[in-house]
PDB file of C-alpha atoms in Angstrom:
ATOM      1  CA  MET A   1     -21.315   4.256 -10.184  1.00  0.00           C
ATOM      2  CA  ASN A   2     -19.239   7.280  -9.502  1.00  0.00           C
ATOM      3  CA  LYS A   3     -16.746   7.602 -12.112  1.00  0.00           C
ATOM      4  CA  GLN A   4     -14.651  10.308 -10.381  1.00  0.00           C
ATOM      5  CA  LEU A   5     -11.310   8.662 -11.389  1.00  0.00           C
ATOM      6  CA  ASN A   6     -12.163   7.951 -14.981  1.00  0.00           C
ATOM      7  CA  GLY A   7      -9.118   8.239 -17.068  1.00  0.00           C
ATOM      8  CA  ARG A   8      -6.747   7.450 -14.409  1.00  0.00           C
ATOM      9  CA  VAL A   9      -4.240   4.720 -14.721  1.00  0.00           C
ATOM     10  CA  ALA A  10      -3.725   2.916 -10.927  1.00  0.00           C
ATOM     11  CA  VAL A  11      -1.305   0.380 -10.069  1.00  0.00           C
ATOM     12  CA  ILE A  12      -1.856  -1.561  -6.559  1.00  0.00           C
ATOM     13  CA  THR A  13       0.748  -3.583  -5.044  1.00  0.00           C
ATOM     14  CA  GLY A  14      -0.215  -6.021  -2.543  1.00  0.00           C
ATOM     15  CA  ALA A  15      -3.550  -6.514  -4.263  1.00  0.00           C
ATOM     16  CA  SER A  16      -4.123 -10.437  -3.680  1.00  0.00           C
ATOM     17  CA  SER A  17      -5.992  -9.665  -0.392  1.00  0.00           C
ATOM     18  CA  GLY A  18      -6.665  -7.063   2.265  1.00  0.00           C
ATOM     19  CA  ILE A  19      -6.313  -3.308   1.432  1.00  0.00           C
ATOM     20  CA  GLY A  20      -5.011  -3.735  -1.892  1.00  0.00           C
ATOM     21  CA  LEU A  21      -7.733  -6.082  -3.110  1.00  0.00           C
ATOM     22  CA  HIS A  22     -10.604  -3.709  -1.823  1.00  0.00           C
ATOM     23  CA  THR A  23      -8.953  -0.476  -2.948  1.00  0.00           C
ATOM     24  CA  ALA A  24      -8.429  -2.318  -6.578  1.00  0.00           C
ATOM     25  CA  ARG A  25     -12.405  -3.018  -6.551  1.00  0.00           C
ATOM     26  CA  LEU A  26     -13.164   0.656  -5.301  1.00  0.00           C
ATOM     27  CA  LEU A  27     -10.917   2.285  -7.600  1.00  0.00           C
ATOM     28  CA  ALA A  28     -12.159   0.054 -10.516  1.00  0.00           C
ATOM     29  CA  ALA A  29     -15.652   0.904  -9.741  1.00  0.00           C
ATOM     30  CA  GLN A  30     -14.997   4.472  -9.954  1.00  0.00           C
ATOM     31  CA  GLY A  31     -13.509   4.435 -13.392  1.00  0.00           C
ATOM     32  CA  ALA A  32      -9.667   3.878 -13.226  1.00  0.00           C
ATOM     33  CA  LYS A  33      -8.138   1.096 -15.055  1.00  0.00           C
ATOM     34  CA  VAL A  34      -6.475  -1.008 -12.414  1.00  0.00           C
ATOM     35  CA  ALA A  35      -3.248  -3.015 -12.559  1.00  0.00           C
ATOM     36  CA  VAL A  36      -3.107  -5.270  -9.568  1.00  0.00           C
ATOM     37  CA  VAL A  37       0.204  -6.574  -8.436  1.00  0.00           C
ATOM     38  CA  ALA A  38       1.204  -9.533  -6.082  1.00  0.00           C
ATOM     39  CA  ARG A  39       2.758 -12.845  -6.244  1.00  0.00           C
ATOM     40  CA  ARG A  40      -0.207 -15.161  -5.854  1.00  0.00           C
ATOM     41  CA  LYS A  41      -1.518 -15.262  -9.633  1.00  0.00           C
ATOM     42  CA  GLU A  42      -4.844 -17.133  -9.083  1.00  0.00           C
ATOM     43  CA  SER A  43      -6.104 -14.294  -6.560  1.00  0.00           C
ATOM     44  CA  LEU A  44      -4.989 -11.737  -8.955  1.00  0.00           C
ATOM     45  CA  ASP A  45      -6.965 -13.578 -11.753  1.00  0.00           C
ATOM     46  CA  ARG A  46      -9.779 -13.876  -9.814  1.00  0.00           C
ATOM     47  CA  LEU A  47      -9.883 -10.469  -8.930  1.00  0.00           C
ATOM     48  CA  VAL A  48      -9.449  -9.160 -12.498  1.00  0.00           C
ATOM     49  CA  ALA A  49     -12.233 -11.408 -13.368  1.00  0.00           C
ATOM     50  CA  GLU A  50     -14.533  -9.881 -10.771  1.00  0.00           C
ATOM     51  CA  ILE A  51     -13.754  -6.179 -11.699  1.00  0.00           C
ATOM     52  CA  GLU A  52     -14.312  -6.975 -15.628  1.00  0.00           C
ATOM     53  CA  GLN A  53     -17.706  -8.820 -14.620  1.00  0.00           C
ATOM     54  CA  ALA A  54     -18.666  -5.618 -12.682  1.00  0.00           C
ATOM     55  CA  GLY A  55     -17.892  -3.425 -15.970  1.00  0.00           C
ATOM     56  CA  GLY A  56     -14.210  -2.382 -14.978  1.00  0.00           C
ATOM     57  CA  VAL A  57     -10.900  -2.453 -16.766  1.00  0.00           C
ATOM     58  CA  ALA A  58      -8.012  -4.651 -14.940  1.00  0.00           C
ATOM     59  CA  MET A  59      -4.911  -6.569 -15.647  1.00  0.00           C
ATOM     60  CA  ALA A  60      -3.256  -8.931 -13.629  1.00  0.00           C
ATOM     61  CA  LEU A  61       0.708  -8.501 -12.841  1.00  0.00           C
ATOM     62  CA  ALA A  62       2.147 -11.665 -10.882  1.00  0.00           C
ATOM     63  CA  LEU A  63       5.269 -10.870  -9.358  1.00  0.00           C
ATOM     64  CA  ASP A  64       7.718 -10.167  -6.514  1.00  0.00           C
ATOM     65  CA  VAL A  65       8.177  -6.491  -5.928  1.00  0.00           C
ATOM     66  CA  THR A  66      11.692  -7.402  -4.188  1.00  0.00           C
ATOM     67  CA  ASP A  67      12.896  -8.079  -7.916  1.00  0.00           C
ATOM     68  CA  GLN A  68      13.533  -4.727  -9.544  1.00  0.00           C
ATOM     69  CA  ALA A  69      13.625  -6.464 -13.001  1.00  0.00           C
ATOM     70  CA  SER A  70      10.455  -7.526 -12.506  1.00  0.00           C
ATOM     71  CA  VAL A  71       8.743  -4.509 -11.319  1.00  0.00           C
ATOM     72  CA  ASP A  72      10.329  -2.774 -14.132  1.00  0.00           C
ATOM     73  CA  ALA A  73       8.827  -5.152 -16.681  1.00  0.00           C
ATOM     74  CA  ALA A  74       5.634  -4.402 -15.326  1.00  0.00           C
ATOM     75  CA  ALA A  75       5.738  -0.898 -15.483  1.00  0.00           C
ATOM     76  CA  ALA A  76       6.632  -1.088 -18.977  1.00  0.00           C
ATOM     77  CA  LYS A  77       3.721  -3.286 -19.677  1.00  0.00           C
ATOM     78  CA  VAL A  78       1.438  -0.793 -18.110  1.00  0.00           C
ATOM     79  CA  GLU A  79       2.634   1.900 -19.935  1.00  0.00           C
ATOM     80  CA  GLN A  80       2.559   0.313 -23.176  1.00  0.00           C
ATOM     81  CA  THR A  81      -0.829  -1.049 -22.530  1.00  0.00           C
ATOM     82  CA  TRP A  82      -2.762   2.073 -20.909  1.00  0.00           C
ATOM     83  CA  GLY A  83      -0.178   4.754 -21.019  1.00  0.00           C
ATOM     84  CA  PRO A  84       1.778   6.450 -18.127  1.00  0.00           C
ATOM     85  CA  ALA A  85       0.568   5.484 -14.398  1.00  0.00           C
ATOM     86  CA  SER A  86      -1.124   8.069 -12.728  1.00  0.00           C
ATOM     87  CA  LEU A  87      -2.042   6.878  -9.249  1.00  0.00           C
ATOM     88  CA  VAL A  88       0.183   4.168  -7.858  1.00  0.00           C
ATOM     89  CA  PHE A  89      -0.684   2.673  -4.338  1.00  0.00           C
ATOM     90  CA  ASN A  90       2.585   1.402  -3.111  1.00  0.00           C
ATOM     91  CA  ASN A  91       0.707  -1.065  -0.426  1.00  0.00           C
ATOM     92  CA  ALA A  92       2.580  -4.490  -0.341  1.00  0.00           C
ATOM     93  CA  GLY A  93       4.323  -5.329   2.855  1.00  0.00           C
ATOM     94  CA  VAL A  94       4.609  -7.696   5.901  1.00  0.00           C
ATOM     95  CA  MET A  95       4.639  -7.980   9.701  1.00  0.00           C
ATOM     96  CA  LEU A  96       6.509 -10.336  11.725  1.00  0.00           C
ATOM     97  CA  PRO A  97       6.900  -8.922  14.861  1.00  0.00           C
ATOM     98  CA  ASN A  98       9.189 -10.781  17.387  1.00  0.00           C
ATOM     99  CA  ALA A  99      11.736 -10.191  20.299  1.00  0.00           C
ATOM    100  CA  ILE A 100      14.954  -8.942  18.922  1.00  0.00           C
ATOM    101  CA  GLU A 101      16.842 -11.613  21.094  1.00  0.00           C
ATOM    102  CA  ALA A 102      14.751 -14.426  19.160  1.00  0.00           C
ATOM    103  CA  ASN A 103      17.422 -13.581  16.727  1.00  0.00           C
ATOM    104  CA  LEU A 104      14.940 -14.376  13.660  1.00  0.00           C
ATOM    105  CA  ARG A 105      17.118 -13.104  10.804  1.00  0.00           C
ATOM    106  CA  SER A 106      15.140 -14.560   8.219  1.00  0.00           C
ATOM    107  CA  ASP A 107      12.073 -12.505   9.614  1.00  0.00           C
ATOM    108  CA  THR A 108      14.199  -9.293   9.809  1.00  0.00           C
ATOM    109  CA  THR A 109      15.414  -9.564   6.294  1.00  0.00           C
ATOM    110  CA  GLN A 110      11.965 -10.466   4.781  1.00  0.00           C
ATOM    111  CA  GLN A 111      10.476  -7.216   6.484  1.00  0.00           C
ATOM    112  CA  ILE A 112      13.329  -5.193   5.082  1.00  0.00           C
ATOM    113  CA  ASP A 113      13.149  -6.605   1.598  1.00  0.00           C
ATOM    114  CA  LEU A 114       9.329  -5.984   1.063  1.00  0.00           C
ATOM    115  CA  ASN A 115       8.817  -3.096   3.155  1.00  0.00           C
ATOM    116  CA  VAL A 116      11.760  -1.211   2.163  1.00  0.00           C
ATOM    117  CA  HIS A 117      13.630  -2.411  -0.945  1.00  0.00           C
ATOM    118  CA  GLY A 118      10.179  -3.334  -2.616  1.00  0.00           C
ATOM    119  CA  LEU A 119       8.726  -0.142  -1.961  1.00  0.00           C
ATOM    120  CA  MET A 120      11.742   1.622  -3.371  1.00  0.00           C
ATOM    121  CA  HIS A 121      11.504  -0.875  -6.426  1.00  0.00           C
ATOM    122  CA  VAL A 122       7.877   0.169  -7.198  1.00  0.00           C
ATOM    123  CA  ILE A 123       9.180   3.906  -6.660  1.00  0.00           C
ATOM    124  CA  HIS A 124      11.985   3.608  -8.958  1.00  0.00           C
ATOM    125  CA  ALA A 125       9.861   1.932 -11.880  1.00  0.00           C
ATOM    126  CA  PHE A 126       6.794   3.924 -11.730  1.00  0.00           C
ATOM    127  CA  VAL A 127       7.740   7.751 -10.720  1.00  0.00           C
ATOM    128  CA  PRO A 128       8.687   8.406 -14.130  1.00  0.00           C
ATOM    129  CA  GLN A 129       5.490   7.544 -15.474  1.00  0.00           C
ATOM    130  CA  LEU A 130       3.861   9.610 -12.783  1.00  0.00           C
ATOM    131  CA  VAL A 131       6.093  12.554 -13.598  1.00  0.00           C
ATOM    132  CA  LYS A 132       5.000  11.849 -17.515  1.00  0.00           C
ATOM    133  CA  ALA A 133       1.139  11.739 -16.585  1.00  0.00           C
ATOM    134  CA  ALA A 134       1.239  15.081 -14.530  1.00  0.00           C
ATOM    135  CA  GLU A 135       3.126  16.718 -17.797  1.00  0.00           C
ATOM    136  CA  GLN A 136       0.060  15.487 -19.601  1.00  0.00           C
ATOM    137  CA  GLY A 137      -2.289  17.001 -17.424  1.00  0.00           C
ATOM    138  CA  VAL A 138      -3.495  14.299 -15.433  1.00  0.00           C
ATOM    139  CA  THR A 139      -3.840  14.304 -11.888  1.00  0.00           C
ATOM    140  CA  ALA A 140      -0.832  12.140 -10.530  1.00  0.00           C
ATOM    141  CA  ASP A 141      -0.646  10.562  -6.801  1.00  0.00           C
ATOM    142  CA  LEU A 142       2.089   8.319  -5.296  1.00  0.00           C
ATOM    143  CA  ILE A 143       0.281   6.931  -1.961  1.00  0.00           C
ATOM    144  CA  ASN A 144       2.456   4.559   0.372  1.00  0.00           C
ATOM    145  CA  THR A 145       1.128   2.250   2.962  1.00  0.00           C
ATOM    146  CA  SER A 146       2.977   3.007   6.300  1.00  0.00           C
ATOM    147  CA  SER A 147       1.691   2.341   9.612  1.00  0.00           C
ATOM    148  CA  ILE A 148       1.262   3.989  13.136  1.00  0.00           C
ATOM    149  CA  ALA A 149       4.018   1.588  14.126  1.00  0.00           C
ATOM    150  CA  GLY A 150       6.240   4.377  11.901  1.00  0.00           C
ATOM    151  CA  GLN A 151       5.335   6.891  14.921  1.00  0.00           C
ATOM    152  CA  TYR A 152       4.779   5.060  18.060  1.00  0.00           C
ATOM    153  CA  VAL A 153       6.657   2.329  20.279  1.00  0.00           C
ATOM    154  CA  PHE A 154       5.381  -1.206  20.632  1.00  0.00           C
ATOM    155  CA  PRO A 155       7.532  -4.378  21.962  1.00  0.00           C
ATOM    156  CA  TYR A 156       8.515  -6.696  19.675  1.00  0.00           C
ATOM    157  CA  PHE A 157       7.754  -4.494  16.849  1.00  0.00           C
ATOM    158  CA  SER A 158      11.140  -2.781  16.462  1.00  0.00           C
ATOM    159  CA  VAL A 159      12.022  -4.220  12.727  1.00  0.00           C
ATOM    160  CA  TYR A 160       8.410  -3.537  11.411  1.00  0.00           C
ATOM    161  CA  SER A 161       8.186  -0.255  12.891  1.00  0.00           C
ATOM    162  CA  ALA A 162      11.814   0.945  11.359  1.00  0.00           C
ATOM    163  CA  THR A 163      10.668  -0.075   8.110  1.00  0.00           C
ATOM    164  CA  LYS A 164       7.269   2.139   8.600  1.00  0.00           C
ATOM    165  CA  ALA A 165       9.267   5.124   9.841  1.00  0.00           C
ATOM    166  CA  PHE A 166      11.381   4.935   6.574  1.00  0.00           C
ATOM    167  CA  VAL A 167       8.204   4.691   4.687  1.00  0.00           C
ATOM    168  CA  SER A 168       6.748   7.807   6.373  1.00  0.00           C
ATOM    169  CA  HIS A 169       9.847   9.855   6.022  1.00  0.00           C
ATOM    170  CA  LEU A 170      10.675   8.928   2.739  1.00  0.00           C
ATOM    171  CA  SER A 171       7.122   9.996   2.181  1.00  0.00           C
ATOM    172  CA  ARG A 172       7.787  13.460   3.232  1.00  0.00           C
ATOM    173  CA  HIS A 173      10.802  14.021   1.381  1.00  0.00           C
ATOM    174  CA  LEU A 174       9.413  12.742  -2.000  1.00  0.00           C
ATOM    175  CA  ARG A 175       6.358  15.227  -1.612  1.00  0.00           C
ATOM    176  CA  ALA A 176       9.071  17.793  -1.315  1.00  0.00           C
ATOM    177  CA  GLU A 177      10.761  16.596  -4.197  1.00  0.00           C
ATOM    178  CA  LEU A 178       7.770  15.586  -6.508  1.00  0.00           C
ATOM    179  CA  GLY A 179       5.300  18.271  -5.765  1.00  0.00           C
ATOM    180  CA  ALA A 180       7.136  20.924  -7.855  1.00  0.00           C
ATOM    181  CA  LYS A 181       6.423  18.209 -10.566  1.00  0.00           C
ATOM    182  CA  LYS A 182       2.831  18.270  -9.906  1.00  0.00           C
ATOM    183  CA  VAL A 183       3.063  14.818  -8.553  1.00  0.00           C
ATOM    184  CA  ARG A 184       1.171  14.334  -5.280  1.00  0.00           C
ATOM    185  CA  VAL A 185       2.720  12.064  -2.332  1.00  0.00           C
ATOM    186  CA  SER A 186       0.547  10.838   0.507  1.00  0.00           C
ATOM    187  CA  MET A 187       1.067   8.074   3.185  1.00  0.00           C
ATOM    188  CA  ILE A 188      -1.475   6.555   5.250  1.00  0.00           C
ATOM    189  CA  GLU A 189      -0.714   5.332   8.676  1.00  0.00           C
ATOM    190  CA  PRO A 190      -3.586   2.926   9.652  1.00  0.00           C
ATOM    191  CA  GLY A 191      -4.151   1.448  13.028  1.00  0.00           C
ATOM    192  CA  ILE A 192      -5.025  -2.287  13.487  1.00  0.00           C
ATOM    193  CA  VAL A 193      -6.978  -3.377  10.154  1.00  0.00           C
ATOM    194  CA  SER A 194      -8.525  -6.973  10.244  1.00  0.00           C
ATOM    195  CA  THR A 195      -6.448  -8.263   7.482  1.00  0.00           C
ATOM    196  CA  GLU A 196      -4.369 -11.529   6.971  1.00  0.00           C
ATOM    197  CA  LEU A 197      -1.120  -9.595   7.811  1.00  0.00           C
ATOM    198  CA  GLN A 198      -2.084 -10.321  11.264  1.00  0.00           C
ATOM    199  CA  SER A 199      -2.232 -14.326  10.575  1.00  0.00           C
ATOM    200  CA  HIS A 200       1.883 -14.152   9.977  1.00  0.00           C
ATOM    201  CA  VAL A 201       2.381 -13.443  13.425  1.00  0.00           C
ATOM    202  CA  THR A 202       3.926 -15.994  15.417  1.00  0.00           C
ATOM    203  CA  ASN A 203       4.968 -14.530  18.686  1.00  0.00           C
ATOM    204  CA  GLN A 204       2.519 -15.497  21.396  1.00  0.00           C
ATOM    205  CA  GLY A 205       2.729 -12.531  23.256  1.00  0.00           C
ATOM    206  CA  VAL A 206       1.823 -10.240  20.223  1.00  0.00           C
ATOM    207  CA  LYS A 207      -0.995 -13.053  19.050  1.00  0.00           C
ATOM    208  CA  ASP A 208      -2.522 -12.569  22.747  1.00  0.00           C
ATOM    209  CA  TRP A 209      -2.560  -9.033  22.264  1.00  0.00           C
ATOM    210  CA  LEU A 210      -4.319  -8.725  19.082  1.00  0.00           C
ATOM    211  CA  ALA A 211      -6.842 -11.544  20.509  1.00  0.00           C
ATOM    212  CA  GLY A 212      -7.312  -9.324  23.404  1.00  0.00           C
ATOM    213  CA  ALA A 213      -7.709  -5.736  21.365  1.00  0.00           C
ATOM    214  CA  ALA A 214     -10.164  -7.440  19.329  1.00  0.00           C
ATOM    215  CA  GLN A 215     -12.571  -8.125  22.193  1.00  0.00           C
ATOM    216  CA  GLN A 216     -12.184  -4.429  23.275  1.00  0.00           C
ATOM    217  CA  TYR A 217     -13.204  -2.774  20.141  1.00  0.00           C
ATOM    218  CA  GLU A 218     -13.769  -2.936  16.370  1.00  0.00           C
ATOM    219  CA  PHE A 219     -10.778  -3.237  14.122  1.00  0.00           C
ATOM    220  CA  LEU A 220     -10.671  -1.460  10.842  1.00  0.00           C
ATOM    221  CA  GLN A 221     -11.730  -3.230   7.795  1.00  0.00           C
ATOM    222  CA  PRO A 222      -9.658  -3.138   4.551  1.00  0.00           C
ATOM    223  CA  GLN A 223     -12.406  -1.348   2.833  1.00  0.00           C
ATOM    224  CA  ASP A 224     -12.236   1.477   5.233  1.00  0.00           C
ATOM    225  CA  VAL A 225      -8.544   2.387   4.079  1.00  0.00           C
ATOM    226  CA  ALA A 226      -9.728   1.598   0.543  1.00  0.00           C
ATOM    227  CA  GLU A 227     -12.198   4.607   0.892  1.00  0.00           C
ATOM    228  CA  VAL A 228      -9.137   6.778   2.322  1.00  0.00           C
ATOM    229  CA  VAL A 229      -6.835   5.755  -0.677  1.00  0.00           C
ATOM    230  CA  SER A 230     -10.135   6.857  -2.940  1.00  0.00           C
ATOM    231  CA  PHE A 231     -10.776  10.063  -1.384  1.00  0.00           C
ATOM    232  CA  LEU A 232      -6.929  11.139  -1.799  1.00  0.00           C
ATOM    233  CA  ALA A 233      -7.006  10.210  -5.200  1.00  0.00           C
ATOM    234  CA  ALA A 234     -10.014  12.319  -6.018  1.00  0.00           C
ATOM    235  CA  LEU A 235      -9.051  15.520  -4.250  1.00  0.00           C
ATOM    236  CA  PRO A 236      -8.482  18.556  -6.648  1.00  0.00           C
ATOM    237  CA  ALA A 237      -5.118  18.245  -8.386  1.00  0.00           C
ATOM    238  CA  HIS A 238      -3.712  21.195  -6.374  1.00  0.00           C
ATOM    239  CA  VAL A 239      -4.646  19.663  -3.221  1.00  0.00           C
ATOM    240  CA  ASN A 240      -2.251  17.225  -1.161  1.00  0.00           C
ATOM    241  CA  LEU A 241      -3.321  15.520   1.603  1.00  0.00           C
ATOM    242  CA  MET A 242      -0.081  14.418   2.975  1.00  0.00           C
ATOM    243  CA  GLN A 243      -0.358  12.167   5.867  1.00  0.00           C
ATOM    244  CA  VAL A 244      -3.546  10.333   7.105  1.00  0.00           C
ATOM    245  CA  THR A 245      -3.604   8.485  10.202  1.00  0.00           C
ATOM    246  CA  VAL A 246      -6.647   6.319  10.531  1.00  0.00           C
ATOM    247  CA  MET A 247      -7.772   4.534  13.365  1.00  0.00           C
ATOM    248  CA  PRO A 248     -10.337   2.122  14.687  1.00  0.00           C
ATOM    249  CA  THR A 249     -12.203   4.631  16.953  1.00  0.00           C
ATOM    250  CA  GLY A 250     -11.642   2.244  20.210  1.00  0.00           C
ATOM    251  CA  GLN A 251      -7.879   2.000  19.671  1.00  0.00           C
ATOM    252  CA  ALA A 252      -6.109   4.239  22.075  1.00  0.00           C
TER     253      ALA A 252
END
């Protein structure tokens, strides 16, 4: 195994499936101690068992990132167990595209709560640890999952796209603020990735569009994005790749 992340303490949100799960596997294989965060305890326990069986080190933190107190408690547990986190992959999110006239206020609230408030809860809880890790001479990374929807305009994606625009622009500001403290901030903006995120879509027009796209080109796989996270984290400490847009080759 390539142990290029030996000594790093990684926290991964949205780790029960998709991009988060595959990133946890990869970072653990590269030597990082991995704390996996999501609501589904059973899925996290299976992932931890798998990582440990492969010789890695992991812990499961079953919680909802929209609850600041729970995130704060998890951050304290990570630091007490392994020391300050030096790699935070802020990846939890939800995508519920629909027409604004459908007036699905619960979908709006859910997307803003998870994609914005949940993201900020993780930042508030773990940035002090990232700063501490950097002060101790350890490479420190905050990596946020955004989306190409944060840059482009798609019908029915108004709320989701707005939340991801928040993630992208916030990341730019945080890089300017935290770079002086030797904490790198990066954002990954994927195109279409084959994950369960799409299974939550209820709008028939969007479902038809996704089905048609799948017939035209090969979607990204979660492990493709995990490789990008690994690459960012393994760069020399003085190098900050701030923004990575990763697309299926065939997606226009």
